[in-house]
mmCIF file of N, CA and C in Angstrom:
data_model
loop_
_atom_site.group_PDB
_atom_site.id
_atom_site.type_symbol
_atom_site.label_atom_id
_atom_site.label_comp_id
_atom_site.label_asym_id
_atom_site.label_seq_id
_atom_site.Cartn_x
_atom_site.Cartn_y
_atom_site.Cartn_z
ATOM 1 N N MET A 1027 41.155 -2.630 -46.114
ATOM 2 C CA MET A 1027 39.833 -2.358 -46.595
ATOM 3 C C MET A 1027 38.779 -3.110 -45.777
ATOM 4 N N LYS A 1028 39.080 -4.374 -45.426
ATOM 5 C CA LYS A 1028 38.143 -5.153 -44.620
ATOM 6 C C LYS A 1028 37.949 -4.521 -43.242
ATOM 7 N N ILE A 1029 39.023 -3.982 -42.677
ATOM 8 C CA ILE A 1029 38.938 -3.334 -41.367
ATOM 9 C C ILE A 1029 38.066 -2.089 -41.455
ATOM 10 N N LEU A 1030 38.252 -1.298 -42.504
ATOM 11 C CA LEU A 1030 37.459 -0.092 -42.707
ATOM 12 C C LEU A 1030 35.982 -0.444 -42.869
ATOM 13 N N ALA A 1031 35.682 -1.484 -43.654
ATOM 14 C CA ALA A 1031 34.306 -1.921 -43.863
ATOM 15 C C ALA A 1031 33.699 -2.411 -42.550
ATOM 16 N N ALA A 1032 34.481 -3.151 -41.771
ATOM 17 C CA ALA A 1032 33.989 -3.651 -40.480
ATOM 18 C C ALA A 1032 33.711 -2.494 -39.527
ATOM 19 N N CYS A 1033 34.601 -1.500 -39.510
ATOM 20 C CA CYS A 1033 34.404 -0.325 -38.643
ATOM 21 C C CYS A 1033 33.166 0.457 -39.065
ATOM 22 N N LEU A 1034 32.982 0.610 -40.372
ATOM 23 C CA LEU A 1034 31.814 1.316 -40.882
ATOM 24 C C LEU A 1034 30.535 0.573 -40.517
ATOM 25 N N LEU A 1035 30.538 -0.729 -40.678
ATOM 26 C CA LEU A 1035 29.376 -1.540 -40.324
ATOM 27 C C LEU A 1035 29.077 -1.441 -38.833
ATOM 28 N N LEU A 1036 30.088 -1.536 -38.004
ATOM 29 C CA LEU A 1036 29.916 -1.421 -36.562
ATOM 30 C C LEU A 1036 29.358 -0.046 -36.190
ATOM 31 N N THR A 1037 29.866 1.002 -36.829
ATOM 32 C CA THR A 1037 29.370 2.360 -36.575
ATOM 33 C C THR A 1037 27.903 2.471 -36.950
ATOM 34 N N LEU A 1038 27.512 1.925 -38.078
ATOM 35 C CA LEU A 1038 26.113 1.962 -38.498
ATOM 36 C C LEU A 1038 25.210 1.211 -37.521
ATOM 37 N N ILE A 1039 25.664 0.068 -37.055
ATOM 38 C CA ILE A 1039 24.877 -0.723 -36.103
ATOM 39 C C ILE A 1039 24.702 0.039 -34.795
ATOM 40 N N VAL A 1040 25.782 0.599 -34.282
ATOM 41 C CA VAL A 1040 25.721 1.342 -33.020
ATOM 42 C C VAL A 1040 24.825 2.563 -33.163
ATOM 43 N N CYS A 1041 24.987 3.320 -34.243
ATOM 44 C CA CYS A 1041 24.180 4.533 -34.447
ATOM 45 C C CYS A 1041 22.704 4.197 -34.631
ATOM 46 N N SER A 1042 22.404 3.162 -35.405
ATOM 47 C CA SER A 1042 20.996 2.815 -35.603
ATOM 48 C C SER A 1042 20.394 2.246 -34.327
ATOM 49 N N SER A 1043 21.166 1.530 -33.534
ATOM 50 C CA SER A 1043 20.666 1.020 -32.258
ATOM 51 C C SER A 1043 20.388 2.169 -31.294
ATOM 52 N N ALA A 1044 21.280 3.144 -31.265
ATOM 53 C CA ALA A 1044 21.086 4.297 -30.383
ATOM 54 C C ALA A 1044 19.869 5.094 -30.821
ATOM 55 N N ALA A 1045 19.695 5.286 -32.122
ATOM 56 C CA ALA A 1045 18.529 6.022 -32.616
ATOM 57 C C ALA A 1045 17.252 5.267 -32.296
ATOM 58 N N PHE A 1046 17.262 3.949 -32.426
ATOM 59 C CA PHE A 1046 16.086 3.142 -32.119
ATOM 60 C C PHE A 1046 15.754 3.221 -30.630
ATOM 61 N N ALA A 1047 16.758 3.186 -29.776
ATOM 62 C CA ALA A 1047 16.531 3.229 -28.329
ATOM 63 C C ALA A 1047 15.948 4.567 -27.899
ATOM 64 N N LEU A 1048 16.221 5.640 -28.641
ATOM 65 C CA LEU A 1048 15.732 6.960 -28.272
ATOM 66 C C LEU A 1048 14.401 7.299 -28.927
ATOM 67 N N THR A 1049 13.884 6.410 -29.763
ATOM 68 C CA THR A 1049 12.605 6.658 -30.403
ATOM 69 C C THR A 1049 11.495 6.555 -29.357
ATOM 70 N N PRO A 1050 10.706 7.625 -29.216
ATOM 71 C CA PRO A 1050 9.666 7.581 -28.198
ATOM 72 C C PRO A 1050 8.574 6.573 -28.555
ATOM 73 N N ASP A 1051 8.002 5.970 -27.554
ATOM 74 C CA ASP A 1051 6.872 5.067 -27.718
ATOM 75 C C ASP A 1051 5.616 5.934 -27.678
ATOM 76 N N ASP A 1052 5.057 6.223 -28.854
ATOM 77 C CA ASP A 1052 3.920 7.137 -28.942
ATOM 78 C C ASP A 1052 2.733 6.681 -28.094
ATOM 79 N N ASP A 1053 2.496 5.365 -28.026
ATOM 80 C CA ASP A 1053 1.386 4.858 -27.216
ATOM 81 C C ASP A 1053 1.615 5.147 -25.739
ATOM 82 N N ALA A 1054 2.844 4.950 -25.273
ATOM 83 C CA ALA A 1054 3.163 5.223 -23.865
ATOM 84 C C ALA A 1054 3.039 6.711 -23.563
ATOM 85 N N VAL A 1055 3.556 7.538 -24.457
ATOM 86 C CA VAL A 1055 3.478 8.992 -24.255
ATOM 87 C C VAL A 1055 2.020 9.431 -24.181
ATOM 88 N N ALA A 1056 1.191 8.937 -25.095
ATOM 89 C CA ALA A 1056 -0.233 9.291 -25.096
ATOM 90 C C ALA A 1056 -0.934 8.798 -23.829
ATOM 91 N N ALA A 1057 -0.636 7.572 -23.414
ATOM 92 C CA ALA A 1057 -1.279 7.007 -22.222
ATOM 93 C C ALA A 1057 -0.905 7.783 -20.963
ATOM 94 N N ILE A 1058 0.369 8.101 -20.799
ATOM 95 C CA ILE A 1058 0.821 8.824 -19.609
ATOM 96 C C ILE A 1058 0.286 10.256 -19.623
ATOM 97 N N THR A 1059 0.280 10.896 -20.781
ATOM 98 C CA THR A 1059 -0.276 12.249 -20.883
ATOM 99 C C THR A 1059 -1.745 12.249 -20.486
ATOM 100 N N LYS A 1060 -2.484 11.246 -20.925
ATOM 101 C CA LYS A 1060 -3.904 11.133 -20.545
ATOM 102 C C LYS A 1060 -4.044 10.923 -19.042
ATOM 103 N N ILE A 1061 -3.199 10.092 -18.470
ATOM 104 C CA ILE A 1061 -3.242 9.869 -17.017
ATOM 105 C C ILE A 1061 -3.032 11.192 -16.286
ATOM 106 N N GLU A 1062 -2.058 11.976 -16.719
ATOM 107 C CA GLU A 1062 -1.772 13.247 -16.039
ATOM 108 C C GLU A 1062 -2.946 14.216 -16.141
ATOM 109 N N THR A 1063 -3.598 14.286 -17.294
ATOM 110 C CA THR A 1063 -4.749 15.182 -17.429
ATOM 111 C C THR A 1063 -5.967 14.635 -16.682
ATOM 112 N N ASP A 1064 -6.140 13.314 -16.671
ATOM 113 C CA ASP A 1064 -7.232 12.712 -15.902
ATOM 114 C C ASP A 1064 -7.032 12.899 -14.403
ATOM 115 N N ALA A 1065 -5.783 12.969 -13.962
ATOM 116 C CA ALA A 1065 -5.495 13.170 -12.535
ATOM 117 C C ALA A 1065 -6.028 14.515 -12.057
ATOM 118 N N VAL A 1066 -5.966 15.525 -12.911
ATOM 119 C CA VAL A 1066 -6.521 16.839 -12.544
ATOM 120 C C VAL A 1066 -8.022 16.712 -12.309
ATOM 121 N N LYS A 1067 -8.713 16.014 -13.190
ATOM 122 C CA LYS A 1067 -10.160 15.802 -13.030
ATOM 123 C C LYS A 1067 -10.448 15.059 -11.728
ATOM 124 N N ALA A 1068 -9.635 14.048 -11.426
ATOM 125 C CA ALA A 1068 -9.816 13.284 -10.183
ATOM 126 C C ALA A 1068 -9.575 14.166 -8.966
ATOM 127 N N ASP A 1069 -8.546 15.007 -9.016
ATOM 128 C CA ASP A 1069 -8.257 15.912 -7.898
ATOM 129 C C ASP A 1069 -9.423 16.864 -7.651
ATOM 130 N N LEU A 1070 -9.941 17.458 -8.726
ATOM 131 C CA LEU A 1070 -11.009 18.447 -8.586
ATOM 132 C C LEU A 1070 -12.318 17.825 -8.110
ATOM 133 N N SER A 1071 -12.551 16.572 -8.463
ATOM 134 C CA SER A 1071 -13.793 15.902 -8.046
ATOM 135 C C SER A 1071 -13.630 15.069 -6.781
ATOM 136 N N GLY A 1072 -12.396 14.966 -6.268
ATOM 137 C CA GLY A 1072 -12.155 14.153 -5.069
ATOM 138 C C GLY A 1072 -12.281 12.669 -5.331
ATOM 139 N N ASP A 1073 -11.957 12.228 -6.535
ATOM 140 C CA ASP A 1073 -12.103 10.833 -6.957
ATOM 141 C C ASP A 1073 -10.909 9.994 -6.490
ATOM 142 N N SER A 1074 -11.013 9.452 -5.278
ATOM 143 C CA SER A 1074 -9.923 8.630 -4.748
ATOM 144 C C SER A 1074 -9.812 7.299 -5.487
ATOM 145 N N GLY A 1075 -10.911 6.819 -6.088
ATOM 146 C CA GLY A 1075 -10.896 5.569 -6.841
ATOM 147 C C GLY A 1075 -9.923 5.615 -8.015
ATOM 148 N N PHE A 1076 -9.787 6.788 -8.633
ATOM 149 C CA PHE A 1076 -8.825 6.952 -9.719
ATOM 150 C C PHE A 1076 -7.428 6.600 -9.230
ATOM 151 N N TYR A 1077 -7.071 7.110 -8.047
ATOM 152 C CA TYR A 1077 -5.727 6.880 -7.502
ATOM 153 C C TYR A 1077 -5.562 5.475 -6.926
ATOM 154 N N GLU A 1078 -6.636 4.882 -6.426
ATOM 155 C CA GLU A 1078 -6.549 3.499 -5.941
ATOM 156 C C GLU A 1078 -6.091 2.583 -7.063
ATOM 157 N N LYS A 1079 -6.561 2.850 -8.288
ATOM 158 C CA LYS A 1079 -6.172 2.038 -9.444
ATOM 159 C C LYS A 1079 -4.820 2.450 -10.002
ATOM 160 N N LEU A 1080 -4.501 3.746 -9.978
ATOM 161 C CA LEU A 1080 -3.291 4.255 -10.617
ATOM 162 C C LEU A 1080 -2.017 3.994 -9.822
ATOM 163 N N LEU A 1081 -2.068 4.206 -8.513
ATOM 164 C CA LEU A 1081 -0.850 4.152 -7.704
ATOM 165 C C LEU A 1081 -0.439 2.713 -7.399
ATOM 166 N N ALA A 1082 0.837 2.422 -7.607
ATOM 167 C CA ALA A 1082 1.379 1.104 -7.261
ATOM 168 C C ALA A 1082 1.355 0.942 -5.746
ATOM 169 N N ASP A 1083 1.351 -0.290 -5.273
ATOM 170 C CA ASP A 1083 1.263 -0.547 -3.823
ATOM 171 C C ASP A 1083 2.397 0.101 -3.037
ATOM 172 N N GLY A 1084 3.586 0.150 -3.582
ATOM 173 C CA GLY A 1084 4.716 0.745 -2.860
ATOM 174 C C GLY A 1084 4.938 2.217 -3.168
ATOM 175 N N TRP A 1085 3.936 2.882 -3.753
ATOM 176 C CA TRP A 1085 4.071 4.277 -4.183
ATOM 177 C C TRP A 1085 4.483 5.193 -3.043
ATOM 178 N N THR A 1086 5.352 6.159 -3.365
ATOM 179 C CA THR A 1086 5.669 7.255 -2.448
ATOM 180 C C THR A 1086 5.601 8.555 -3.232
ATOM 181 N N GLY A 1087 5.197 9.604 -2.533
ATOM 182 C CA GLY A 1087 5.126 10.920 -3.151
ATOM 183 C C GLY A 1087 5.786 11.944 -2.248
ATOM 184 N N GLY A 1088 6.682 12.719 -2.814
ATOM 185 C CA GLY A 1088 7.318 13.812 -2.083
ATOM 186 C C GLY A 1088 6.574 15.093 -2.386
ATOM 187 N N THR A 1089 6.143 15.811 -1.348
ATOM 188 C CA THR A 1089 5.321 16.998 -1.553
ATOM 189 C C THR A 1089 6.155 18.273 -1.498
ATOM 190 N N SER A 1090 5.598 19.329 -2.049
ATOM 191 C CA SER A 1090 6.251 20.636 -1.990
ATOM 192 C C SER A 1090 6.152 21.238 -0.588
ATOM 193 N N ARG A 1091 5.443 20.552 0.303
ATOM 194 C CA ARG A 1091 5.354 20.973 1.713
ATOM 195 C C ARG A 1091 6.476 20.350 2.551
ATOM 196 N N GLY A 1092 7.336 19.556 1.899
ATOM 197 C CA GLY A 1092 8.465 18.949 2.597
ATOM 198 C C GLY A 1092 8.131 17.656 3.312
ATOM 199 N N THR A 1093 7.079 16.962 2.863
ATOM 200 C CA THR A 1093 6.673 15.704 3.483
ATOM 201 C C THR A 1093 6.592 14.612 2.418
ATOM 202 N N TYR A 1094 6.529 13.381 2.876
ATOM 203 C CA TYR A 1094 6.310 12.239 1.993
ATOM 204 C C TYR A 1094 4.952 11.634 2.289
ATOM 205 N N ASP A 1095 4.312 11.134 1.244
ATOM 206 C CA ASP A 1095 3.066 10.388 1.366
ATOM 207 C C ASP A 1095 3.306 8.957 0.924
ATOM 208 N N THR A 1096 2.552 8.039 1.506
ATOM 209 C CA THR A 1096 2.450 6.672 1.001
ATOM 210 C C THR A 1096 1.128 6.583 0.250
ATOM 211 N N LYS A 1097 0.908 5.493 -0.425
ATOM 212 C CA LYS A 1097 -0.372 5.304 -1.095
ATOM 213 C C LYS A 1097 -1.512 5.413 -0.089
ATOM 214 N N ASP A 1098 -1.378 4.747 1.055
ATOM 215 C CA ASP A 1098 -2.442 4.765 2.060
ATOM 216 C C ASP A 1098 -2.694 6.162 2.611
ATOM 217 N N SER A 1099 -1.619 6.905 2.926
ATOM 218 C CA SER A 1099 -1.824 8.239 3.494
ATOM 219 C C SER A 1099 -2.404 9.194 2.452
ATOM 220 N N PHE A 1100 -1.992 9.053 1.192
ATOM 221 C CA PHE A 1100 -2.520 9.891 0.122
ATOM 222 C C PHE A 1100 -4.012 9.634 -0.075
ATOM 223 N N LEU A 1101 -4.402 8.355 -0.107
ATOM 224 C CA LEU A 1101 -5.820 8.018 -0.280
ATOM 225 C C LEU A 1101 -6.651 8.505 0.898
ATOM 226 N N ALA A 1102 -6.114 8.398 2.111
ATOM 227 C CA ALA A 1102 -6.832 8.908 3.286
ATOM 228 C C ALA A 1102 -7.045 10.417 3.170
ATOM 229 N N ASP A 1103 -6.030 11.138 2.717
ATOM 230 C CA ASP A 1103 -6.176 12.582 2.523
ATOM 231 C C ASP A 1103 -7.212 12.900 1.446
ATOM 232 N N MET A 1104 -7.249 12.100 0.374
ATOM 233 C CA MET A 1104 -8.243 12.314 -0.691
ATOM 234 C C MET A 1104 -9.661 12.128 -0.155
ATOM 235 N N LYS A 1105 -9.831 11.207 0.775
ATOM 236 C CA LYS A 1105 -11.162 10.902 1.307
ATOM 237 C C LYS A 1105 -11.589 11.853 2.426
ATOM 238 N N ASP A 1106 -10.648 12.603 2.976
ATOM 239 C CA ASP A 1106 -10.942 13.557 4.056
ATOM 240 C C ASP A 1106 -11.640 14.777 3.461
ATOM 241 N N LYS A 1107 -12.880 15.013 3.843
ATOM 242 C CA LYS A 1107 -13.693 16.095 3.275
ATOM 243 C C LYS A 1107 -13.142 17.482 3.607
ATOM 244 N N LYS A 1108 -12.243 17.586 4.591
ATOM 245 C CA LYS A 1108 -11.636 18.886 4.914
ATOM 246 C C LYS A 1108 -10.586 19.287 3.869
ATOM 247 N N ASN A 1109 -10.103 18.324 3.105
ATOM 248 C CA ASN A 1109 -9.134 18.608 2.043
ATOM 249 C C ASN A 1109 -9.905 18.813 0.747
ATOM 250 N N LYS A 1110 -9.631 19.932 0.054
ATOM 251 C CA LYS A 1110 -10.371 20.221 -1.172
ATOM 252 C C LYS A 1110 -9.486 20.971 -2.159
ATOM 253 N N MET A 1111 -9.508 20.492 -3.391
ATOM 254 C CA MET A 1111 -8.813 21.157 -4.487
ATOM 255 C C MET A 1111 -9.819 22.102 -5.142
ATOM 256 N N SER A 1112 -9.577 23.404 -5.051
ATOM 257 C CA SER A 1112 -10.488 24.398 -5.641
ATOM 258 C C SER A 1112 -10.210 24.624 -7.120
ATOM 259 N N SER A 1113 -8.941 24.659 -7.478
ATOM 260 C CA SER A 1113 -8.572 24.803 -8.889
ATOM 261 C C SER A 1113 -7.216 24.130 -9.102
ATOM 262 N N GLU A 1114 -7.008 23.687 -10.338
ATOM 263 C CA GLU A 1114 -5.741 23.028 -10.669
ATOM 264 C C GLU A 1114 -5.551 23.061 -12.175
ATOM 265 N N LYS A 1115 -4.320 23.332 -12.590
ATOM 266 C CA LYS A 1115 -3.979 23.315 -14.017
ATOM 267 C C LYS A 1115 -2.570 22.756 -14.174
ATOM 268 N N VAL A 1116 -2.446 21.781 -15.067
ATOM 269 C CA VAL A 1116 -1.149 21.172 -15.362
ATOM 270 C C VAL A 1116 -0.675 21.705 -16.711
ATOM 271 N N ASN A 1117 0.596 22.094 -16.762
ATOM 272 C CA ASN A 1117 1.178 22.650 -17.987
ATOM 273 C C ASN A 1117 2.478 21.942 -18.338
ATOM 274 N N ASP A 1118 2.851 22.065 -19.596
ATOM 275 C CA ASP A 1118 4.166 21.621 -20.079
ATOM 276 C C ASP A 1118 4.459 20.153 -19.766
ATOM 277 N N ILE A 1119 3.489 19.276 -19.989
ATOM 278 C CA ILE A 1119 3.714 17.842 -19.758
ATOM 279 C C ILE A 1119 4.702 17.315 -20.799
ATOM 280 N N LYS A 1120 5.743 16.687 -20.296
ATOM 281 C CA LYS A 1120 6.721 16.021 -21.160
ATOM 282 C C LYS A 1120 6.870 14.584 -20.657
ATOM 283 N N VAL A 1121 6.713 13.626 -21.545
ATOM 284 C CA VAL A 1121 6.791 12.216 -21.180
ATOM 285 C C VAL A 1121 7.917 11.573 -21.972
ATOM 286 N N ARG A 1122 8.757 10.830 -21.249
ATOM 287 C CA ARG A 1122 9.817 10.041 -21.872
ATOM 288 C C ARG A 1122 9.590 8.587 -21.484
ATOM 289 N N SER A 1123 9.609 7.711 -22.490
ATOM 290 C CA SER A 1123 9.360 6.294 -22.209
ATOM 291 C C SER A 1123 10.634 5.494 -22.392
ATOM 292 N N TYR A 1124 10.756 4.453 -21.577
ATOM 293 C CA TYR A 1124 11.924 3.581 -21.568
ATOM 294 C C TYR A 1124 11.443 2.136 -21.451
ATOM 295 N N GLY A 1125 10.820 1.639 -22.500
ATOM 296 C CA GLY A 1125 10.289 0.280 -22.448
ATOM 297 C C GLY A 1125 9.095 0.209 -21.514
ATOM 298 N N ASP A 1126 9.244 -0.527 -20.396
ATOM 299 C CA ASP A 1126 8.126 -0.648 -19.458
ATOM 300 C C ASP A 1126 8.186 0.400 -18.344
ATOM 301 N N ALA A 1127 8.981 1.446 -18.552
ATOM 302 C CA ALA A 1127 9.058 2.554 -17.592
ATOM 303 C C ALA A 1127 8.872 3.867 -18.347
ATOM 304 N N ALA A 1128 8.368 4.873 -17.638
ATOM 305 C CA ALA A 1128 8.185 6.193 -18.236
ATOM 306 C C ALA A 1128 8.312 7.247 -17.143
ATOM 307 N N VAL A 1129 8.740 8.435 -17.558
ATOM 308 C CA VAL A 1129 8.879 9.566 -16.644
ATOM 309 C C VAL A 1129 8.114 10.739 -17.238
ATOM 310 N N ALA A 1130 7.278 11.362 -16.417
ATOM 311 C CA ALA A 1130 6.546 12.557 -16.840
ATOM 312 C C ALA A 1130 6.999 13.735 -15.982
ATOM 313 N N THR A 1131 7.242 14.874 -16.625
ATOM 314 C CA THR A 1131 7.543 16.108 -15.911
ATOM 315 C C THR A 1131 6.522 17.149 -16.346
ATOM 316 N N TYR A 1132 6.196 18.064 -15.424
ATOM 317 C CA TYR A 1132 5.183 19.077 -15.715
ATOM 318 C C TYR A 1132 5.182 20.121 -14.605
ATOM 319 N N SER A 1133 4.482 21.219 -14.859
ATOM 320 C CA SER A 1133 4.237 22.183 -13.789
ATOM 321 C C SER A 1133 2.759 22.092 -13.417
ATOM 322 N N ASN A 1134 2.477 22.386 -12.166
ATOM 323 C CA ASN A 1134 1.127 22.237 -11.634
ATOM 324 C C ASN A 1134 0.804 23.486 -10.811
ATOM 325 N N THR A 1135 -0.215 24.207 -11.229
ATOM 326 C CA THR A 1135 -0.676 25.382 -10.488
ATOM 327 C C THR A 1135 -1.999 25.023 -9.838
ATOM 328 N N TYR A 1136 -2.065 25.189 -8.521
ATOM 329 C CA TYR A 1136 -3.287 24.791 -7.822
ATOM 330 C C TYR A 1136 -3.610 25.720 -6.660
ATOM 331 N N ASP A 1137 -4.865 25.618 -6.238
ATOM 332 C CA ASP A 1137 -5.373 26.321 -5.064
ATOM 333 C C ASP A 1137 -6.145 25.266 -4.273
ATOM 334 N N ALA A 1138 -5.702 24.997 -3.049
ATOM 335 C CA ALA A 1138 -6.298 23.892 -2.296
ATOM 336 C C ALA A 1138 -6.203 24.108 -0.791
ATOM 337 N N MET A 1139 -7.093 23.443 -0.082
ATOM 338 C CA MET A 1139 -7.006 23.304 1.377
ATOM 339 C C MET A 1139 -6.495 21.894 1.636
ATOM 340 N N MET A 1140 -5.371 21.802 2.349
ATOM 341 C CA MET A 1140 -4.803 20.495 2.676
ATOM 342 C C MET A 1140 -4.358 20.498 4.125
ATOM 343 N N LYS A 1141 -4.889 19.538 4.862
ATOM 344 C CA LYS A 1141 -4.508 19.368 6.271
ATOM 345 C C LYS A 1141 -4.669 20.671 7.057
ATOM 346 N N GLY A 1142 -5.775 21.375 6.768
ATOM 347 C CA GLY A 1142 -6.095 22.592 7.504
ATOM 348 C C GLY A 1142 -5.372 23.847 7.055
ATOM 349 N N LYS A 1143 -4.590 23.765 5.985
ATOM 350 C CA LYS A 1143 -3.854 24.936 5.492
ATOM 351 C C LYS A 1143 -4.213 25.217 4.041
ATOM 352 N N HIS A 1144 -4.218 26.503 3.715
ATOM 353 C CA HIS A 1144 -4.492 26.922 2.344
ATOM 354 C C HIS A 1144 -3.177 26.999 1.563
ATOM 355 N N TYR A 1145 -3.178 26.418 0.378
ATOM 356 C CA TYR A 1145 -2.016 26.450 -0.506
ATOM 357 C C TYR A 1145 -2.465 26.933 -1.883
ATOM 358 N N ALA A 1146 -1.810 27.956 -2.372
ATOM 359 C CA ALA A 1146 -2.029 28.445 -3.741
ATOM 360 C C ALA A 1146 -0.633 28.659 -4.316
ATOM 361 N N ARG A 1147 -0.239 27.798 -5.232
ATOM 362 C CA ARG A 1147 1.146 27.836 -5.701
ATOM 363 C C ARG A 1147 1.301 27.106 -7.025
ATOM 364 N N THR A 1148 2.477 27.293 -7.583
ATOM 365 C CA THR A 1148 2.893 26.527 -8.762
ATOM 366 C C THR A 1148 4.087 25.681 -8.355
ATOM 367 N N VAL A 1149 4.015 24.403 -8.678
ATOM 368 C CA VAL A 1149 5.094 23.468 -8.364
ATOM 369 C C VAL A 1149 5.540 22.786 -9.654
ATOM 370 N N ILE A 1150 6.764 22.283 -9.639
ATOM 371 C CA ILE A 1150 7.240 21.454 -10.746
ATOM 372 C C ILE A 1150 7.293 20.015 -10.237
ATOM 373 N N CYS A 1151 6.863 19.092 -11.098
ATOM 374 C CA CYS A 1151 6.684 17.711 -10.645
ATOM 375 C C CYS A 1151 7.319 16.703 -11.600
ATOM 376 N N THR A 1152 7.664 15.563 -11.027
ATOM 377 C CA THR A 1152 8.152 14.409 -11.772
ATOM 378 C C THR A 1152 7.381 13.187 -11.287
ATOM 379 N N ASP A 1153 6.797 12.451 -12.218
ATOM 380 C CA ASP A 1153 6.106 11.200 -11.912
ATOM 381 C C ASP A 1153 6.827 10.068 -12.633
ATOM 382 N N VAL A 1154 6.987 8.945 -11.942
ATOM 383 C CA VAL A 1154 7.646 7.770 -12.518
ATOM 384 C C VAL A 1154 6.604 6.660 -12.626
ATOM 385 N N PHE A 1155 6.533 6.052 -13.809
ATOM 386 C CA PHE A 1155 5.540 5.013 -14.094
ATOM 387 C C PHE A 1155 6.225 3.721 -14.502
ATOM 388 N N GLN A 1156 5.519 2.613 -14.241
ATOM 389 C CA GLN A 1156 5.962 1.299 -14.697
ATOM 390 C C GLN A 1156 4.759 0.592 -15.306
ATOM 391 N N LYS A 1157 4.975 -0.058 -16.444
ATOM 392 C CA LYS A 1157 3.911 -0.840 -17.078
ATOM 393 C C LYS A 1157 3.796 -2.155 -16.325
ATOM 394 N N GLN A 1158 2.637 -2.413 -15.756
ATOM 395 C CA GLN A 1158 2.377 -3.652 -15.021
ATOM 396 C C GLN A 1158 1.196 -4.332 -15.689
ATOM 397 N N GLY A 1159 1.476 -5.398 -16.422
ATOM 398 C CA GLY A 1159 0.440 -6.032 -17.232
ATOM 399 C C GLY A 1159 0.077 -5.082 -18.361
ATOM 400 N N SER A 1160 -1.199 -4.764 -18.477
ATOM 401 C CA SER A 1160 -1.622 -3.831 -19.534
ATOM 402 C C SER A 1160 -1.802 -2.408 -19.012
ATOM 403 N N ASP A 1161 -1.545 -2.186 -17.723
ATOM 404 C CA ASP A 1161 -1.777 -0.877 -17.107
ATOM 405 C C ASP A 1161 -0.480 -0.175 -16.730
ATOM 406 N N TRP A 1162 -0.486 1.139 -16.831
ATOM 407 C CA TRP A 1162 0.604 1.957 -16.313
ATOM 408 C C TRP A 1162 0.292 2.268 -14.859
ATOM 409 N N LYS A 1163 1.257 2.016 -13.985
ATOM 410 C CA LYS A 1163 1.124 2.320 -12.560
ATOM 411 C C LYS A 1163 2.133 3.400 -12.199
ATOM 412 N N GLU A 1164 1.685 4.364 -11.422
ATOM 413 C CA GLU A 1164 2.615 5.380 -10.934
ATOM 414 C C GLU A 1164 3.322 4.800 -9.720
ATOM 415 N N ILE A 1165 4.657 4.810 -9.746
ATOM 416 C CA ILE A 1165 5.410 4.225 -8.641
ATOM 417 C C ILE A 1165 6.054 5.277 -7.745
ATOM 418 N N ALA A 1166 6.176 6.510 -8.244
ATOM 419 C CA ALA A 1166 6.747 7.585 -7.424
ATOM 420 C C ALA A 1166 6.367 8.940 -8.015
ATOM 421 N N ASN A 1167 6.311 9.919 -7.127
ATOM 422 C CA ASN A 1167 6.006 11.301 -7.508
ATOM 423 C C ASN A 1167 6.830 12.218 -6.631
ATOM 424 N N HIS A 1168 7.253 13.344 -7.188
ATOM 425 C CA HIS A 1168 7.879 14.374 -6.376
ATOM 426 C C HIS A 1168 7.563 15.732 -6.978
ATOM 427 N N CYS A 1169 7.160 16.675 -6.130
ATOM 428 C CA CYS A 1169 6.898 18.046 -6.555
ATOM 429 C C CYS A 1169 7.672 19.000 -5.658
ATOM 430 N N SER A 1170 8.214 20.043 -6.281
ATOM 431 C CA SER A 1170 8.969 21.065 -5.565
ATOM 432 C C SER A 1170 8.478 22.437 -5.990
ATOM 433 N N MET A 1171 8.676 23.411 -5.127
ATOM 434 C CA MET A 1171 8.330 24.781 -5.468
ATOM 435 C C MET A 1171 9.181 25.227 -6.659
ATOM 436 N N GLY A 1172 8.544 25.864 -7.621
ATOM 437 C CA GLY A 1172 9.265 26.406 -8.762
ATOM 438 C C GLY A 1172 10.027 27.666 -8.370
ATOM 439 N N VAL A 1173 11.006 27.996 -9.143
ATOM 440 C CA VAL A 1173 11.782 29.204 -8.910
ATOM 441 C C VAL A 1173 10.969 30.396 -9.386
ATOM 442 N N LYS A 1174 10.917 31.435 -8.559
ATOM 443 C CA LYS A 1174 10.152 32.625 -8.926
ATOM 444 C C LYS A 1174 10.995 33.598 -9.690
#
């Protein structure tokens, strides 16, 4: 009987710990969702200052054009007046938080001139965030062409 009680207690502890670990952090989800929607506003207005604050120093971004950006190269592109986002819409944002880390996935439909080429497409993206002090910093991004 003692063994059965101990097993039952252990099962309850493990199950409640697992349920607690999977409970989303509503504040983190709300903060990251706001960042993703604010990023669209920054893209459309060419607000590089938004990204100077958001992107971690070691940030890398994988583009749907098959290239990687660093924080410095991304900011330089944002400041280049030849690059312009004409329209952009983010859909299906899903945020999962893991303590001081979070992952956001979404689709992004945009029309833009980048590096002398016109792009009008829908991509699927993943952004990785880390809480640094009181701020969420984006540490990595990757977008790929969606399946048609």
